[in-house]
Tab-separated table of C-alpha atoms and ligand atoms in Angstrom:
chain	number	residue	atom	x	y	z
A	1	UNK	CA	133.769	52.212	91.535
A	2	UNK	CA	136.532	53.555	89.213
A	3	UNK	CA	139.586	54.497	91.182
A	4	UNK	CA	141.610	57.646	90.436
A	5	UNK	CA	144.772	56.913	88.613
A	6	UNK	CA	146.368	59.973	87.125
A	7	UNK	CA	149.866	59.287	88.735
A	8	UNK	CA	151.670	59.218	85.518
A	9	UNK	CA	150.372	62.507	84.318
A	10	UNK	CA	150.681	64.096	87.712
A	11	UNK	CA	154.538	63.312	87.358
A	12	UNK	CA	154.551	64.551	83.672
A	13	UNK	CA	152.626	67.729	84.361
A	14	UNK	CA	154.813	68.553	87.181
A	15	UNK	CA	158.033	68.192	85.168
A	16	UNK	CA	156.617	70.584	82.552
A	17	UNK	CA	155.048	72.985	84.968
A	18	UNK	CA	158.327	73.272	86.991
A	19	UNK	CA	160.277	73.848	83.627
A	20	UNK	CA	157.927	76.764	82.548
A	21	UNK	CA	157.467	78.344	85.982
A	22	UNK	CA	158.577	81.924	86.242
A	23	UNK	CA	159.743	81.486	89.799
A	24	UNK	CA	161.010	78.894	91.862
A	25	UNK	CA	157.893	76.780	91.728
A	26	UNK	CA	154.800	76.996	89.539
A	27	UNK	CA	152.002	79.061	91.082
A	28	UNK	CA	148.444	78.745	90.646
A	29	UNK	CA	145.578	81.385	91.359
A	30	UNK	CA	142.412	79.318	91.476
A	31	UNK	CA	139.095	80.978	92.274
A	32	UNK	CA	135.688	79.166	92.661
A	33	UNK	CA	132.256	80.819	92.376
A	34	UNK	CA	128.897	79.598	93.296
A	35	UNK	CA	127.663	76.850	95.861
A	36	UNK	CA	129.387	74.625	98.284
A	37	UNK	CA	129.380	71.853	95.927
A	38	UNK	CA	131.542	74.060	93.771
A	39	UNK	CA	133.866	74.870	96.632
A	40	UNK	CA	134.355	71.280	97.386
A	41	UNK	CA	135.262	70.664	93.561
A	42	UNK	CA	137.573	73.618	93.959
A	43	UNK	CA	139.288	71.811	97.079
A	44	UNK	CA	139.830	68.730	94.716
A	45	UNK	CA	141.322	70.860	91.920
A	46	UNK	CA	143.618	72.523	94.369
A	47	UNK	CA	144.502	69.075	95.747
A	48	UNK	CA	145.509	67.762	92.198
A	49	UNK	CA	147.422	71.050	91.591
A	50	UNK	CA	149.234	70.774	94.865
A	51	UNK	CA	150.196	67.019	93.836
A	52	UNK	CA	151.615	68.469	90.557
A	53	UNK	CA	153.873	70.594	92.548
A	54	UNK	CA	151.958	74.040	92.499
A	55	UNK	CA	152.175	76.591	95.159
A	56	UNK	CA	149.095	79.075	95.652
A	57	UNK	CA	148.788	82.883	95.264
A	58	UNK	CA	145.948	85.239	95.346
A	59	UNK	CA	147.611	87.418	92.807
A	60	UNK	CA	146.730	86.524	89.135
A	61	UNK	CA	149.682	88.560	87.800
A	62	UNK	CA	152.096	86.351	89.802
A	63	UNK	CA	150.511	83.007	88.750
A	64	UNK	CA	151.600	80.591	86.062
A	65	UNK	CA	148.064	79.219	86.019
A	66	UNK	CA	144.853	81.058	86.440
A	67	UNK	CA	141.876	78.924	86.906
A	68	UNK	CA	138.219	79.966	87.507
A	69	UNK	CA	135.725	77.301	88.608
A	70	UNK	CA	132.581	78.854	87.551
A	71	UNK	CA	128.771	78.830	88.464
A	72	UNK	CA	125.992	78.755	86.188
A	73	UNK	CA	122.863	79.307	88.419
A	74	UNK	CA	122.385	82.793	87.582
A	75	UNK	CA	123.161	84.956	84.538
A	76	UNK	CA	124.901	87.405	86.883
A	77	UNK	CA	127.353	84.892	87.822
A	78	UNK	CA	128.062	84.188	84.213
A	79	UNK	CA	128.679	87.781	83.405
A	80	UNK	CA	130.995	88.344	86.162
A	81	UNK	CA	133.365	85.393	85.135
A	82	UNK	CA	133.342	86.642	81.462
A	83	UNK	CA	134.007	90.221	82.941
A	84	UNK	CA	136.860	88.707	85.008
A	85	UNK	CA	138.435	86.477	82.092
A	86	UNK	CA	138.317	89.626	79.734
A	87	UNK	CA	140.471	91.370	82.530
A	88	UNK	CA	143.079	88.647	82.369
A	89	UNK	CA	144.067	89.513	78.657
A	90	UNK	CA	146.737	92.107	79.636
A	91	UNK	CA	148.405	89.458	81.926
A	92	UNK	CA	148.472	86.973	79.101
A	93	UNK	CA	150.039	89.805	76.864
A	94	UNK	CA	152.691	90.401	79.459
A	95	UNK	CA	153.415	86.821	80.390
A	96	UNK	CA	152.352	84.654	77.274
A	97	UNK	CA	153.172	81.280	79.132
A	98	UNK	CA	150.518	81.812	81.863
A	99	UNK	CA	147.974	79.198	81.447
A	100	UNK	CA	144.279	80.355	81.690
A	101	UNK	CA	141.671	77.719	82.524
A	102	UNK	CA	138.024	77.666	83.043
A	103	UNK	CA	135.968	74.962	84.558
A	104	UNK	CA	132.692	74.286	86.586
A	105	UNK	CA	129.157	74.451	85.586
A	106	UNK	CA	129.179	77.433	83.318
A	107	UNK	CA	131.368	75.763	80.772
A	108	UNK	CA	129.052	72.782	80.630
A	109	UNK	CA	126.696	74.930	78.348
A	110	UNK	CA	127.256	74.704	74.580
A	111	UNK	CA	126.474	78.628	73.936
A	112	UNK	CA	129.212	79.456	76.695
A	113	UNK	CA	131.762	77.128	75.125
A	114	UNK	CA	131.220	78.664	71.611
A	115	UNK	CA	131.574	82.193	73.056
A	116	UNK	CA	134.792	81.272	74.732
A	117	UNK	CA	136.013	79.563	71.749
A	118	UNK	CA	135.335	82.373	69.407
A	119	UNK	CA	136.072	85.346	71.596
A	120	UNK	CA	138.616	84.386	74.100
A	121	UNK	CA	141.554	82.494	72.418
A	122	UNK	CA	143.871	83.107	75.275
A	123	UNK	CA	141.717	80.739	77.513
A	124	UNK	CA	143.756	77.598	76.702
A	125	UNK	CA	142.140	74.941	79.105
A	126	UNK	CA	138.374	74.336	79.425
A	127	UNK	CA	137.090	71.286	81.201
A	128	UNK	CA	133.789	70.177	82.530
A	129	UNK	CA	132.341	69.035	85.865
A	130	UNK	CA	132.609	65.376	84.963
A	131	UNK	CA	136.318	65.116	84.249
A	132	UNK	CA	137.832	67.189	87.189
A	133	UNK	CA	139.659	63.948	88.110
A	134	UNK	CA	141.473	64.097	84.891
A	135	UNK	CA	142.967	67.622	85.412
A	136	UNK	CA	146.605	66.385	85.386
A	137	UNK	CA	146.153	64.783	81.975
A	138	UNK	CA	144.433	67.874	80.664
A	139	UNK	CA	146.852	70.306	82.102
A	140	UNK	CA	149.886	68.247	80.844
A	141	UNK	CA	148.309	68.215	77.175
A	142	UNK	CA	147.889	72.072	77.552
A	143	UNK	CA	151.381	72.777	78.982
A	144	UNK	CA	153.251	70.464	76.632
A	145	UNK	CA	151.199	70.975	73.236
A	146	UNK	CA	150.431	74.192	71.432
A	147	UNK	CA	146.865	73.926	71.007
A	148	UNK	CA	143.891	74.731	73.178
A	149	UNK	CA	142.554	71.919	75.364
A	150	UNK	CA	138.526	71.656	75.407
A	151	UNK	CA	137.533	68.570	77.498
A	152	UNK	CA	133.602	68.579	78.029
A	153	UNK	CA	132.537	64.979	77.932
A	154	UNK	CA	130.065	63.569	80.360
A	155	UNK	CA	131.247	60.424	82.132
A	156	UNK	CA	127.897	60.651	83.713
A	157	UNK	CA	127.574	57.564	85.944
A	158	UNK	CA	131.056	57.516	87.368
A	159	UNK	CA	132.120	58.807	90.696
A	160	UNK	CA	135.835	58.863	91.087
A	161	UNK	CA	137.260	58.163	94.654
A	162	UNK	CA	140.557	59.130	96.015
A	163	UNK	CA	141.088	62.500	94.225
A	164	UNK	CA	143.438	64.435	96.629
A	165	UNK	CA	141.848	67.340	98.542
A	166	UNK	CA	143.548	70.478	99.555
A	167	UNK	CA	140.789	71.871	101.839
A	168	UNK	CA	140.368	75.812	102.263
A	169	UNK	CA	139.888	76.023	106.032
A	170	UNK	CA	140.863	73.893	109.040
A	171	UNK	CA	137.648	74.179	111.148
A	172	UNK	CA	134.745	73.778	108.674
A	173	UNK	CA	134.910	70.808	105.970
A	174	UNK	CA	132.841	70.006	102.937
A	175	UNK	CA	132.087	66.283	102.219
A	176	UNK	CA	130.284	65.443	99.126
A	177	UNK	CA	128.117	62.331	99.222
A	178	UNK	CA	126.528	62.624	96.062
A	179	UNK	CA	126.636	64.398	92.582
A	180	UNK	CA	124.173	65.768	90.077
A	181	UNK	CA	120.596	66.131	90.180
A	182	UNK	CA	117.484	64.888	88.283
A	183	UNK	CA	114.755	66.984	89.787
A	184	UNK	CA	114.600	69.196	87.071
A	185	UNK	CA	112.811	72.271	88.775
A	186	UNK	CA	111.808	74.200	85.880
A	187	UNK	CA	113.885	77.331	86.569
A	188	UNK	CA	117.197	75.449	87.201
A	189	UNK	CA	120.103	74.743	85.144
A	190	UNK	CA	121.988	72.480	87.535
A	191	UNK	CA	120.627	68.979	86.094
A	192	UNK	CA	121.749	70.148	82.581
A	193	UNK	CA	125.199	71.015	83.845
A	194	UNK	CA	125.623	68.467	86.563
A	195	UNK	CA	124.419	65.442	85.034
A	196	UNK	CA	122.296	62.440	86.489
A	197	UNK	CA	122.069	62.032	90.142
A	198	UNK	CA	124.834	59.573	91.525
A	199	UNK	CA	125.749	58.617	95.258
A	200	UNK	CA	129.126	57.989	96.606
A	201	UNK	CA	129.574	54.667	98.195
A	202	UNK	CA	128.909	54.646	101.895
A	203	UNK	CA	132.202	53.427	102.971
A	204	UNK	CA	134.153	55.952	100.928
A	205	UNK	CA	132.196	58.634	102.593
A	206	UNK	CA	132.807	57.165	106.064
A	207	UNK	CA	136.449	56.942	105.263
A	208	UNK	CA	136.888	60.445	104.115
A	209	UNK	CA	134.791	61.650	107.032
A	210	UNK	CA	137.317	59.757	109.562
A	211	UNK	CA	140.226	61.417	107.805
A	212	UNK	CA	138.295	64.957	108.186
A	213	UNK	CA	137.952	64.354	111.913
A	214	UNK	CA	141.383	62.931	112.395
A	215	UNK	CA	142.679	66.287	110.722
A	216	UNK	CA	140.871	68.046	113.509
A	217	UNK	CA	137.792	69.574	111.635
A	218	UNK	CA	134.917	70.397	113.794
A	219	UNK	CA	131.920	71.392	111.554
A	220	UNK	CA	131.557	69.172	108.682
A	221	UNK	CA	128.876	69.603	106.056
A	222	UNK	CA	127.551	66.769	103.844
A	223	UNK	CA	126.801	67.896	100.356
A	224	UNK	CA	124.491	66.974	97.628
A	225	UNK	CA	121.849	68.771	95.641
A	226	UNK	CA	119.323	66.646	97.332
A	227	UNK	CA	121.048	64.858	100.062
A	228	UNK	CA	117.579	63.154	101.115
A	229	UNK	CA	117.795	60.948	98.038
A	230	UNK	CA	121.310	59.636	98.890
A	231	UNK	CA	121.556	55.982	97.439
A	232	UNK	CA	117.970	56.028	96.278
A	233	UNK	CA	118.810	55.183	92.769
A	234	UNK	CA	121.403	52.659	93.683
A	235	UNK	CA	119.388	50.929	96.122
A	236	UNK	CA	115.672	51.721	95.808
A	237	UNK	CA	115.385	53.946	99.006
A	238	UNK	CA	117.070	56.841	100.472
A	239	UNK	CA	119.726	55.842	102.992
A	240	UNK	CA	120.474	59.384	104.044
A	241	UNK	CA	119.136	59.101	107.614
A	242	UNK	CA	121.198	55.725	108.119
A	243	UNK	CA	124.377	57.834	106.754
A	244	UNK	CA	123.751	60.452	109.175
A	245	UNK	CA	123.465	58.066	112.148
A	246	UNK	CA	126.580	56.308	111.015
A	247	UNK	CA	128.522	59.399	110.676
A	248	UNK	CA	127.189	60.475	114.059
A	249	UNK	CA	128.705	57.427	115.941
A	250	UNK	CA	132.218	58.877	116.001
A	251	UNK	CA	133.780	60.123	119.459
A	252	UNK	CA	134.536	63.476	120.249
A	253	UNK	CA	132.797	66.990	119.760
A	254	UNK	CA	131.943	67.999	116.308
A	255	UNK	CA	128.782	69.126	114.467
A	256	UNK	CA	127.418	67.508	111.484
A	257	UNK	CA	125.462	69.639	108.922
A	258	UNK	CA	123.918	68.567	105.507
A	259	UNK	CA	122.674	70.512	102.559
A	260	UNK	CA	120.714	70.586	100.493
A	261	UNK	CA	117.637	69.046	101.661
A	262	UNK	CA	114.606	69.022	99.293
A	263	UNK	CA	111.187	69.227	101.017
A	264	UNK	CA	109.726	66.743	98.808
A	265	UNK	CA	112.058	63.990	100.070
A	266	UNK	CA	112.512	65.225	103.654
A	267	UNK	CA	111.034	62.394	105.645
A	268	UNK	CA	109.969	61.791	109.479
A	269	UNK	CA	112.794	59.397	109.297
A	270	UNK	CA	115.393	62.050	108.611
A	271	UNK	CA	113.988	64.349	111.359
A	272	UNK	CA	113.893	61.636	113.928
A	273	UNK	CA	117.612	60.753	112.995
A	274	UNK	CA	118.673	64.320	113.508
A	275	UNK	CA	116.785	64.647	116.843
A	276	UNK	CA	118.184	61.291	118.107
A	277	UNK	CA	121.810	62.192	116.992
A	278	UNK	CA	124.462	63.587	119.328
A	279	UNK	CA	126.340	65.584	116.648
A	280	UNK	CA	123.672	66.763	114.054
A	281	UNK	CA	123.787	70.589	114.330
A	282	UNK	CA	120.299	71.948	115.106
A	283	UNK	CA	120.160	73.470	111.779
A	284	UNK	CA	117.884	72.422	108.701
A	285	UNK	CA	118.332	74.137	105.585
A	286	UNK	CA	115.154	73.359	103.629
A	287	UNK	CA	114.605	75.483	100.523
A	288	UNK	CA	110.944	76.462	100.161
A	289	UNK	CA	111.369	78.688	96.931
A	290	UNK	CA	107.872	79.860	97.045
A	291	UNK	CA	104.977	80.062	99.493
A	292	UNK	CA	102.400	79.728	96.637
A	293	UNK	CA	101.017	76.445	95.623
A	294	UNK	CA	100.497	77.325	91.870
A	295	UNK	CA	103.901	78.727	91.625
A	296	UNK	CA	105.335	75.617	93.384
A	297	UNK	CA	103.576	73.569	90.716
A	298	UNK	CA	104.946	75.445	87.937
A	299	UNK	CA	108.418	75.333	89.377
A	300	UNK	CA	107.879	71.504	89.445
A	301	UNK	CA	108.876	71.272	93.077
A	302	UNK	CA	106.477	68.462	94.010
A	303	UNK	CA	105.450	69.622	97.146
A	304	UNK	CA	102.852	71.974	98.554
A	305	UNK	CA	103.054	74.966	101.065
A	306	UNK	CA	100.992	72.939	103.454
A	307	UNK	CA	103.458	69.943	103.169
A	308	UNK	CA	106.439	72.336	103.723
A	309	UNK	CA	104.776	73.824	106.901
A	310	UNK	CA	104.022	70.430	108.313
A	311	UNK	CA	107.864	69.621	107.885
A	312	UNK	CA	108.646	72.581	109.878
A	313	UNK	CA	106.088	71.751	112.462
A	314	UNK	CA	107.454	68.156	112.792
A	315	UNK	CA	111.115	69.411	113.008
A	316	UNK	CA	110.168	71.977	115.819
A	317	UNK	CA	108.114	69.276	117.668
A	318	UNK	CA	111.145	66.955	117.707
A	319	UNK	CA	113.840	69.756	118.186
A	320	UNK	CA	112.367	72.877	119.684
A	321	UNK	CA	115.571	74.706	119.472
A	322	UNK	CA	116.085	74.037	115.683
A	323	UNK	CA	117.143	76.892	113.529
A	324	UNK	CA	115.580	76.860	109.874
A	325	UNK	CA	117.296	78.559	106.792
A	326	UNK	CA	116.030	78.500	103.338
A	327	UNK	CA	116.309	79.597	99.765
A	328	UNK	CA	113.548	81.588	98.126
A	329	UNK	CA	113.051	82.951	94.606
A	330	UNK	CA	111.068	86.160	93.911
A	331	UNK	CA	109.771	86.988	90.270
A	332	UNK	CA	109.185	83.466	89.047
A	333	UNK	CA	107.701	84.054	85.480
A	334	UNK	CA	104.138	85.302	85.797
A	335	UNK	CA	104.232	85.528	89.603
A	336	UNK	CA	101.481	87.719	90.731
A	337	UNK	CA	101.535	90.173	93.512
A	338	UNK	CA	99.064	87.855	95.327
A	339	UNK	CA	101.468	84.799	95.014
A	340	UNK	CA	104.257	87.000	96.176
A	341	UNK	CA	102.252	87.683	99.283
A	342	UNK	CA	101.850	84.039	99.884
A	343	UNK	CA	105.610	83.877	100.052
A	344	UNK	CA	105.751	86.790	102.426
A	345	UNK	CA	103.173	85.232	104.752
A	346	UNK	CA	105.007	81.900	104.734
A	347	UNK	CA	108.181	83.665	105.733
A	348	UNK	CA	106.290	85.195	108.711
A	349	UNK	CA	104.704	82.011	109.686
A	350	UNK	CA	107.952	80.099	109.739
A	351	UNK	CA	110.373	82.740	111.080
A	352	UNK	CA	113.307	81.592	109.435
A	353	UNK	CA	116.916	82.294	111.032
A	354	UNK	CA	118.249	83.476	107.394
A	355	UNK	CA	117.262	83.362	104.018
A	356	UNK	CA	119.297	82.979	100.672
A	357	UNK	CA	117.300	85.282	98.481
A	358	UNK	CA	117.242	85.097	94.571
A	359	UNK	CA	115.546	87.218	91.909
A	360	UNK	CA	114.484	84.664	89.134
A	361	UNK	CA	117.178	84.636	86.438
A	362	UNK	CA	116.219	83.119	83.094
A	363	UNK	CA	118.371	80.075	82.310
A	364	UNK	CA	118.540	78.881	78.595
A	365	UNK	CA	117.092	75.489	77.902
A	366	UNK	CA	115.056	75.274	81.078
A	367	UNK	CA	111.284	75.020	80.957
A	368	UNK	CA	110.634	78.320	82.791
A	369	UNK	CA	112.743	80.206	80.207
A	370	UNK	CA	109.679	79.743	77.812
A	371	UNK	CA	107.081	80.949	80.308
A	372	UNK	CA	105.308	84.270	79.899
A	373	UNK	CA	106.867	86.877	82.080
A	374	UNK	CA	104.935	90.154	82.080
A	375	UNK	CA	106.224	91.158	85.548
A	376	UNK	CA	108.956	94.127	85.232
A	377	UNK	CA	112.323	94.070	86.697
A	378	UNK	CA	111.585	97.131	88.561
A	379	UNK	CA	108.378	95.274	90.123
A	380	UNK	CA	110.749	92.173	90.938
A	381	UNK	CA	113.659	94.300	92.833
A	382	UNK	CA	110.701	96.270	94.609
A	383	UNK	CA	109.358	92.858	95.804
A	384	UNK	CA	112.833	91.642	96.786
A	385	UNK	CA	113.231	94.772	98.743
A	386	UNK	CA	110.088	94.262	100.670
A	387	UNK	CA	111.261	90.604	101.453
A	388	UNK	CA	114.593	91.582	102.549
A	389	UNK	CA	113.078	94.107	105.078
A	390	UNK	CA	110.622	91.469	106.554
A	391	UNK	CA	113.335	88.955	106.774
A	392	UNK	CA	115.737	91.272	108.417
A	393	UNK	CA	113.188	92.191	111.100
A	394	UNK	CA	112.374	88.664	111.892
A	395	UNK	CA	116.100	87.933	111.923
A	396	UNK	CA	116.567	90.711	114.346
A	397	UNK	CA	113.828	89.588	116.516
A	398	UNK	CA	115.038	86.086	116.796
A	399	UNK	CA	118.383	87.215	117.777
A	400	UNK	CA	117.022	89.809	120.294
A	401	UNK	CA	115.185	86.862	121.845
A	402	UNK	CA	118.427	85.062	122.419
A	403	UNK	CA	120.003	87.765	124.775
A	404	UNK	CA	120.842	86.360	128.041
A	405	UNK	CA	120.923	82.612	127.022
A	406	UNK	CA	124.013	80.570	127.046
A	407	UNK	CA	124.976	79.121	123.585
A	408	UNK	CA	127.592	76.526	122.637
A	409	UNK	CA	129.624	77.814	119.913
A	410	UNK	CA	132.559	77.002	117.696
A	411	UNK	CA	135.311	79.675	117.532
A	412	UNK	CA	136.151	80.065	113.825
A	413	UNK	CA	138.468	82.992	113.436
A	414	UNK	CA	139.910	86.094	115.160
A	415	UNK	CA	138.022	89.171	113.895
A	416	UNK	CA	140.508	91.639	115.685
A	417	UNK	CA	142.693	91.406	118.526
A	418	UNK	CA	140.752	89.717	121.403
A	419	UNK	CA	137.568	89.199	119.415
A	420	UNK	CA	136.592	85.775	117.884
A	421	UNK	CA	133.946	85.183	115.327
A	422	UNK	CA	132.066	82.203	116.430
A	423	UNK	CA	129.164	80.026	115.126
A	424	UNK	CA	126.244	78.382	116.857
A	425	UNK	CA	125.075	75.041	116.043
A	426	UNK	CA	121.928	76.859	114.530
A	427	UNK	CA	124.512	78.547	112.201
A	428	UNK	CA	124.204	81.972	113.811
A	429	UNK	CA	127.301	84.161	114.119
A	430	UNK	CA	128.349	85.332	117.575
A	431	UNK	CA	131.203	87.667	118.342
A	432	UNK	CA	132.985	86.846	121.549
A	433	UNK	CA	135.691	88.440	123.414
A	434	UNK	CA	138.425	85.640	123.904
A	435	UNK	CA	141.848	84.862	123.360
A	436	UNK	CA	143.033	83.698	119.785
A	437	UNK	CA	144.309	80.579	121.060
A	438	UNK	CA	140.707	79.511	121.351
A	439	UNK	CA	140.209	79.401	117.682
A	440	UNK	CA	138.938	75.846	116.624
A	441	UNK	CA	137.541	75.100	120.039
A	442	UNK	CA	133.893	74.813	121.384
A	443	UNK	CA	133.070	77.484	123.885
A	444	UNK	CA	129.968	78.518	126.119
A	445	UNK	CA	129.057	82.093	125.295
A	446	UNK	CA	126.537	83.954	127.257
A	447	UNK	CA	124.681	86.203	124.615
A	448	UNK	CA	124.997	89.910	125.952
A	449	UNK	CA	123.792	91.919	122.990
A	450	UNK	CA	122.060	91.412	119.633
A	451	UNK	CA	122.774	93.994	116.771
A	452	UNK	CA	120.271	93.155	114.079
A	453	UNK	CA	121.180	89.596	113.232
A	454	UNK	CA	124.964	89.498	114.642
A	455	UNK	CA	125.107	88.489	118.532
A	456	UNK	CA	127.626	89.514	120.860
A	457	UNK	CA	128.746	87.318	123.630
A	458	UNK	CA	130.930	86.693	126.510
A	459	UNK	CA	132.911	83.489	127.267
A	460	UNK	CA	131.880	82.037	130.542
B	1	SAH	N1	119.622	71.770	95.094
B	1	SAH	C1	119.193	72.828	95.858
B	1	SAH	C2	119.505	74.218	95.369
B	1	SAH	C3	120.584	74.478	94.298
B	1	SAH	S1	120.803	75.911	93.591
B	1	SAH	C4	117.632	72.962	96.226
B	1	SAH	O1	116.948	72.384	95.273
B	1	SAH	O2	117.389	73.294	97.212
B	1	SAH	C5	120.684	77.257	94.864
B	1	SAH	C6	119.392	77.921	94.889
B	1	SAH	O3	119.607	78.738	93.708
B	1	SAH	C7	118.091	77.356	94.534
B	1	SAH	O4	117.631	76.751	95.880
B	1	SAH	C8	117.326	78.590	94.179
B	1	SAH	O5	116.655	79.252	95.221
B	1	SAH	C9	118.190	79.360	93.360
B	1	SAH	N2	118.147	79.312	91.946
B	1	SAH	C10	118.455	78.235	91.285
B	1	SAH	N3	118.103	78.481	89.928
B	1	SAH	C11	117.870	79.659	89.942
B	1	SAH	C12	117.246	80.795	88.892
B	1	SAH	N4	117.155	80.294	87.606
B	1	SAH	N5	117.029	81.987	89.056
B	1	SAH	C13	117.124	82.356	90.318
B	1	SAH	N6	117.422	81.473	91.458
B	1	SAH	C14	117.821	80.318	91.278
B	2	SF4	FE1	118.125	72.840	90.903
B	2	SF4	FE2	115.883	71.753	91.750
B	2	SF4	FE3	118.025	70.163	91.487
B	2	SF4	FE4	117.950	71.890	93.321
B	2	SF4	S1	116.779	70.095	93.320
B	2	SF4	S2	119.458	71.526	91.935
B	2	SF4	S3	116.902	73.644	92.512
B	2	SF4	S4	116.824	71.157	89.748
């Protein structure tokens, strides 16, 4: 396993960054778009910047380094980044020494790189998802040379350990256990921009987990595009249930979550491991994408509606209080009204706690981009409206049914004086009246009121 070794570049970059800083110390303004995987990368980027002596600011105009960690899953996310980068031009004009950098999934696409190179000359550092650990070297080259640095090579098979991390919060933590994806769902750009699937070594994951617990985090999410195939390539069978059991064995009160779980690989063994564990949250995020078998086939999802429903049934049989959340795509190319109704029907049948909803977005280079799509945008957004209405009423009913119950919650932050925002094991937000000193602790809250999908509670 290659170890992280950039100490020389960290020192060199720190020296140049300090010399060029506008203030007493160099300041970075970093922003991450997209999924938790990207958030976790962003925390490593910030860890590296901190090691190079950077402080942090939310104000781009104050920063010596502005870095956007981008997402490519939908076109809308890309448009936003181009818009935001365009808006930085005036800062660069006023402070020519500011380094503007872009990284993440979006820059792992050739057409994006070309557009950046041709039309955004003031972006001086661009690096891909495979070389994050080399940020000190790349930043040093950018700061010390006069040329733009573009580093997009794919060191696919390698996982670099011991990259410093600067976590965003102090209660919830993200822990990547694997990178990449090779499921090639026909609509999705992730396998092209994140590369082949590779798992982190189990001891490294456990060591990082221990350090997260030691730092006082209480709600830890294991990350991967398909955590159910953890170590499958390396050892022939998935070792995710074993990993869950291993991480469950530590002392203390904490919750263990994971995402994402692909239904094609979600096994009875995993559900069993969750049911038998002390710390696994009663929450399963299991994206179904569509409730129609023909659409699922054309999405290359490799499971059927029936298989999906049987997994939900099994999970509920073993854990009656489990909360199920999911992802769904509306308007996949050629989706008929009847096929869309099958999706609505599945949503009714399962009764999800919450849904991440997406209107299909055409992604260059994916098989779905070449599929006929006679459905209008208006029709797609009408369908989305109908779906959202249905889900809102389901979520409201589920929340109303919880009134009167007592829920174990983790207090996450003070919303306003004397009111805390808390989260249940099933990932539902509960607002409780309690003192700010209780943030970061587990409480028993009696649910007194449901306002749509937000619960109000009183601490016992
Ligand atoms: N690996 C995860 C999902 C990662 S992407 C899984 O398979 O469950 C997160 C979500 O974005 C997907 O679940 C899907 O619902 C949505 N998504 C991905 N590509 C999309 C596209 N081209 N258009 C619309 N939504 C998309
Ligand atoms: Fe994309 Fe499918 Fe991989 Fe998820 S499993 S990241 S949807 S290709």
